[in-house]
Short mmCIF file of C-alpha atoms in Angstrom, two decimals:
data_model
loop_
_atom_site.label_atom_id
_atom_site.label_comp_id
_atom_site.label_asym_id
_atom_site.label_seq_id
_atom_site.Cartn_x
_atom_site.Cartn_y
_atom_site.Cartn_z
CA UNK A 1 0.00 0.00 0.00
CA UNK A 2 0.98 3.01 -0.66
CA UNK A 3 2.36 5.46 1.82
CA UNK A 4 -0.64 8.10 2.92
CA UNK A 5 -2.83 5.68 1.48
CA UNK A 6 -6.46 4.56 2.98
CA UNK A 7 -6.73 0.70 3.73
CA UNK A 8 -10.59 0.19 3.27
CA UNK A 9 -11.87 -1.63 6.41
CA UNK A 10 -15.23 -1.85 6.40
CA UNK A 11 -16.04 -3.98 9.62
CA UNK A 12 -13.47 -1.17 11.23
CA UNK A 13 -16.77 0.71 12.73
CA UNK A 14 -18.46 -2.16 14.17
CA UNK A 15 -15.43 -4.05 15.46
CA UNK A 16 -14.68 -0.63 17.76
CA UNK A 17 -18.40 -1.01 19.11
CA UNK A 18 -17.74 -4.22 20.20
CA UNK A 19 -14.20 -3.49 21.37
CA UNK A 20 -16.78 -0.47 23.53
CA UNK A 21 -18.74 -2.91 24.88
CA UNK A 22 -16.27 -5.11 26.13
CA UNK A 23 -14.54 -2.09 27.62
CA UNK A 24 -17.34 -0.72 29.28
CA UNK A 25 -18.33 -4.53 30.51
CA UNK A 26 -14.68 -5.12 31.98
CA UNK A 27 -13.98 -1.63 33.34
CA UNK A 28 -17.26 0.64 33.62
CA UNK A 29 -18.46 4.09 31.80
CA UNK A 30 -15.39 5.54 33.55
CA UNK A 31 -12.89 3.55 31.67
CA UNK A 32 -13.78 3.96 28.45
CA UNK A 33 -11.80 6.39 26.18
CA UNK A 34 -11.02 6.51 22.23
CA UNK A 35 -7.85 5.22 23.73
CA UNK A 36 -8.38 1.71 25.90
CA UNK A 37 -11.10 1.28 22.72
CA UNK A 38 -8.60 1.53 20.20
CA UNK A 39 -6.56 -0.83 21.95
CA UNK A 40 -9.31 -3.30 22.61
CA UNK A 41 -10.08 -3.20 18.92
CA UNK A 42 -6.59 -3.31 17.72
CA UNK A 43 -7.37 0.09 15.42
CA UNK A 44 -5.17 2.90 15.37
CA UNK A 45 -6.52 5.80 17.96
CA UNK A 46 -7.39 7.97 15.03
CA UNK A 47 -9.49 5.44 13.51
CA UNK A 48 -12.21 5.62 16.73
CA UNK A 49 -12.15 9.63 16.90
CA UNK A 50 -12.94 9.20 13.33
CA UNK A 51 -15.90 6.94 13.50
CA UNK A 52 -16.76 8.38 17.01
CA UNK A 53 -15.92 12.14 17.11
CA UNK A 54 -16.99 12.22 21.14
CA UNK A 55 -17.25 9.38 23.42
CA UNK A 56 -20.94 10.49 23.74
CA UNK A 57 -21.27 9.16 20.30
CA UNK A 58 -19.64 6.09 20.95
CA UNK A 59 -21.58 5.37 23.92
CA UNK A 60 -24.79 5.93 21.66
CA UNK A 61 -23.76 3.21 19.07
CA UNK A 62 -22.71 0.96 22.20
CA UNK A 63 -26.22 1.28 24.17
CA UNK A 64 -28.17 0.86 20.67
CA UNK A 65 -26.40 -2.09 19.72
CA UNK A 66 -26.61 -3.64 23.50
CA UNK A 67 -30.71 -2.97 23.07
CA UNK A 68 -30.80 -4.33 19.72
CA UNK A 69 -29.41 -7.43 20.90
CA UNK A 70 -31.59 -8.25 23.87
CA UNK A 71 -35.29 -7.10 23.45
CA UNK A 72 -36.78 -9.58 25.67
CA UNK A 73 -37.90 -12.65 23.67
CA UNK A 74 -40.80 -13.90 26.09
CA UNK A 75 -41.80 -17.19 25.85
CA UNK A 76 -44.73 -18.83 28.38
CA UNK A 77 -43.91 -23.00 29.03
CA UNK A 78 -46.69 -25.25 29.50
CA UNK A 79 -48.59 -24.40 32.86
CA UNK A 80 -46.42 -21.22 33.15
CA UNK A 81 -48.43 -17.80 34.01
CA UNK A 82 -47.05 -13.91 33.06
CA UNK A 83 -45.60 -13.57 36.47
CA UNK A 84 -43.96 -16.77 36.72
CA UNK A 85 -42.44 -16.51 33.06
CA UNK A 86 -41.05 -13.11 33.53
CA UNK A 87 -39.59 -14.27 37.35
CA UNK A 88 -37.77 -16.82 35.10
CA UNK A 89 -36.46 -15.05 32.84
CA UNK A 90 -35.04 -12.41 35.39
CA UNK A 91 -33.58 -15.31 37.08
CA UNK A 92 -31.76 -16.55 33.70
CA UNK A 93 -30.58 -13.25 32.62
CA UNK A 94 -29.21 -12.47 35.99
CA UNK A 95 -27.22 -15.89 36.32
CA UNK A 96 -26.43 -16.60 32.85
CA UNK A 97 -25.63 -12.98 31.66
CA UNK A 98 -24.94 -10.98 34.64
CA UNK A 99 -22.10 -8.95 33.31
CA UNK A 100 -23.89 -8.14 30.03
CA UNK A 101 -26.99 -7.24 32.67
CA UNK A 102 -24.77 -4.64 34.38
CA UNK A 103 -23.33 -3.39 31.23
CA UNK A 104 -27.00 -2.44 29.67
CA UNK A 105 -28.26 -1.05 33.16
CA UNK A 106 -24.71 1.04 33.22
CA UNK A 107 -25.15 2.33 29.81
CA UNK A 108 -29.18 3.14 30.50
CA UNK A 109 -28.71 4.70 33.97
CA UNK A 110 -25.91 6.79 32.34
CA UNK A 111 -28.47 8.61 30.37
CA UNK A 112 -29.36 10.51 33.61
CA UNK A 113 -26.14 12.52 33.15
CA UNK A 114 -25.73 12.53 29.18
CA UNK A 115 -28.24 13.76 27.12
CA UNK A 116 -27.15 12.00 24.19
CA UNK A 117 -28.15 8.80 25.44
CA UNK A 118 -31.77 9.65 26.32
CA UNK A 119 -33.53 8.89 23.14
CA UNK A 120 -32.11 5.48 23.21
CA UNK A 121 -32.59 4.72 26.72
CA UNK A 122 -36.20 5.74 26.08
CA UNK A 123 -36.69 3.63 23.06
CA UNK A 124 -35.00 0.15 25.22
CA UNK A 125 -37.95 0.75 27.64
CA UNK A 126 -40.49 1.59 24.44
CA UNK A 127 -39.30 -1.93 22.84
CA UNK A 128 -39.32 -3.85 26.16
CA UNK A 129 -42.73 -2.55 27.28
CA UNK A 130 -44.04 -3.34 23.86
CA UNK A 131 -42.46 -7.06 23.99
CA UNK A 132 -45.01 -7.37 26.87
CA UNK A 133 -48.16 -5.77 25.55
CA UNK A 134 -49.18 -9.60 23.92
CA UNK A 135 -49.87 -10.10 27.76
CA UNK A 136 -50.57 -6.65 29.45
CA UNK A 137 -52.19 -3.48 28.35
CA UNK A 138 -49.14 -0.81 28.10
CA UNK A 139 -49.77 0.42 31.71
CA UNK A 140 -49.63 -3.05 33.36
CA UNK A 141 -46.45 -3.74 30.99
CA UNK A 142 -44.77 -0.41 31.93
CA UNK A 143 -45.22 -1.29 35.92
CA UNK A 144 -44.50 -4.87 35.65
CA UNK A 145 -40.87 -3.86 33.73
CA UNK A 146 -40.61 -1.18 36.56
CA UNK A 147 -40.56 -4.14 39.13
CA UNK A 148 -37.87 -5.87 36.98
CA UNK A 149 -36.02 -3.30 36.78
CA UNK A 150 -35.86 -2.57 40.77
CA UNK A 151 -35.37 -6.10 41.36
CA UNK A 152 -32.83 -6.78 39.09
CA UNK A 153 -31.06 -3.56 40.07
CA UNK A 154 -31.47 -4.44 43.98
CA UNK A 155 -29.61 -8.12 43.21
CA UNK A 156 -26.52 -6.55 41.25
CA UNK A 157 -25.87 -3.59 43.57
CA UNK A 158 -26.34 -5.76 46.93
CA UNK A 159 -25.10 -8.61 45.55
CA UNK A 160 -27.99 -10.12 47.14
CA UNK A 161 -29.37 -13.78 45.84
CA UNK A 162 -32.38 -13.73 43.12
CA UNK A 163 -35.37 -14.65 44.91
CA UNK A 164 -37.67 -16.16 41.51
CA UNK A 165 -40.60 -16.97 43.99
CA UNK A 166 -40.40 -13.40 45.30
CA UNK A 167 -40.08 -11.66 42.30
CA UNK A 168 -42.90 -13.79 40.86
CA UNK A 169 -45.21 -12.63 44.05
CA UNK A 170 -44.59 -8.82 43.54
CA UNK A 171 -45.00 -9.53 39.65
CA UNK A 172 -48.09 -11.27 40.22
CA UNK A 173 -49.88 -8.64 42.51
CA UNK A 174 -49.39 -6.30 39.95
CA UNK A 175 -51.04 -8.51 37.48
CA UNK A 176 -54.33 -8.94 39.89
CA UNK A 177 -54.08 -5.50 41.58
CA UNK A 178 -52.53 -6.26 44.66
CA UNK A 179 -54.05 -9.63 46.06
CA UNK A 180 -51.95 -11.85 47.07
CA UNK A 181 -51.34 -15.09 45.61
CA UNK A 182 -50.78 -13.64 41.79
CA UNK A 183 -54.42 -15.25 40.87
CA UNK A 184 -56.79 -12.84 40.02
CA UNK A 185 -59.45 -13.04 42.54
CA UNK A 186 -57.86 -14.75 45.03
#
């Protein structure tokens, strides 16, 4: 190639996404910089600031591509009510994926203090609500993801076990207005 010369790289952009995510996984918001992603993604330093002028903008493409990839797939087993399906599959995502849990809840709770990351925050919670509204009407699915949300943040910041049979109880009284039991009626 010739000196001054462009190498075309087209998978350059996505591979320094990924090399953002695994950053931010490993070391946090606060240890991500054009720097530690360039040398995650074994890219020259220029070659994030020019895909990514501002980390803001890198931390954009990294929350949008961390939504796109889990939008809650829900899926009821035989015998298996609402409550007791979603208590599972807190309960799988916080074993099975707990470090990709704490990276999206990072990246969505740093909206609070960047701007830029607002409109995609908002459209994670638009998608998962909407995953839901097959079972709920959109207020029921916007208060039963609220009680995910608090549960699954009270496990990774306490380091506290995953109670499925609790979460299914508080899950379930919001499903029959606040009985007990998670039956409506009962």
């Amino acid at each position: 190639m010739a000196p001054g010369a462009r190498r075309h790289d087209p998978g350059r952009r996505q591979r320094i996404i990924d090399a953002a995510t695994r950053v931010v996984e490993a070391r946090g918001i606060a240890g991500l910089s054009h720097r530690s992603v360039a040398a995650e993604a074994d890219v020259p330093l220029g070659s994030t600031t020019y895909h990514f002028a501002t980390l803001d903008e890198l931390l954009v493409a990294t929350l949008r591509q961390a939504n796109e990839a889990h939008v809650p797939r829900l899926v009821l087993r035989d015998g298996e009510d609402l409550a007791g399906a979603l208590a599972r599959l807190l309960g799988e995502r916080l074993t099975a994926e707990r470090g990709r849990v704490e990276l999206e809840y990072e990246l969505y709770l740093a909206a609070l203090r960047r701007p830029a990351l607002r409109p995609v925050a908002a459209r994670w919670c638009e998608d998962v609500d909407r995953a839901l509204e097959p079972y709920a009407d959109p207020a029921t699915a916007r208060a039963l993801v609220a009680v995910l949300d608090g549960i699954g943040l009270r496990v990774l910041l306490t380091d506290t076990p995953y109670d499925e049979a609790g979460a299914r109880e508080a899950l379930g009284r919001i499903l029959t207005g606040g009985r007990p039991g998670g039956r409506p009626g009962s």
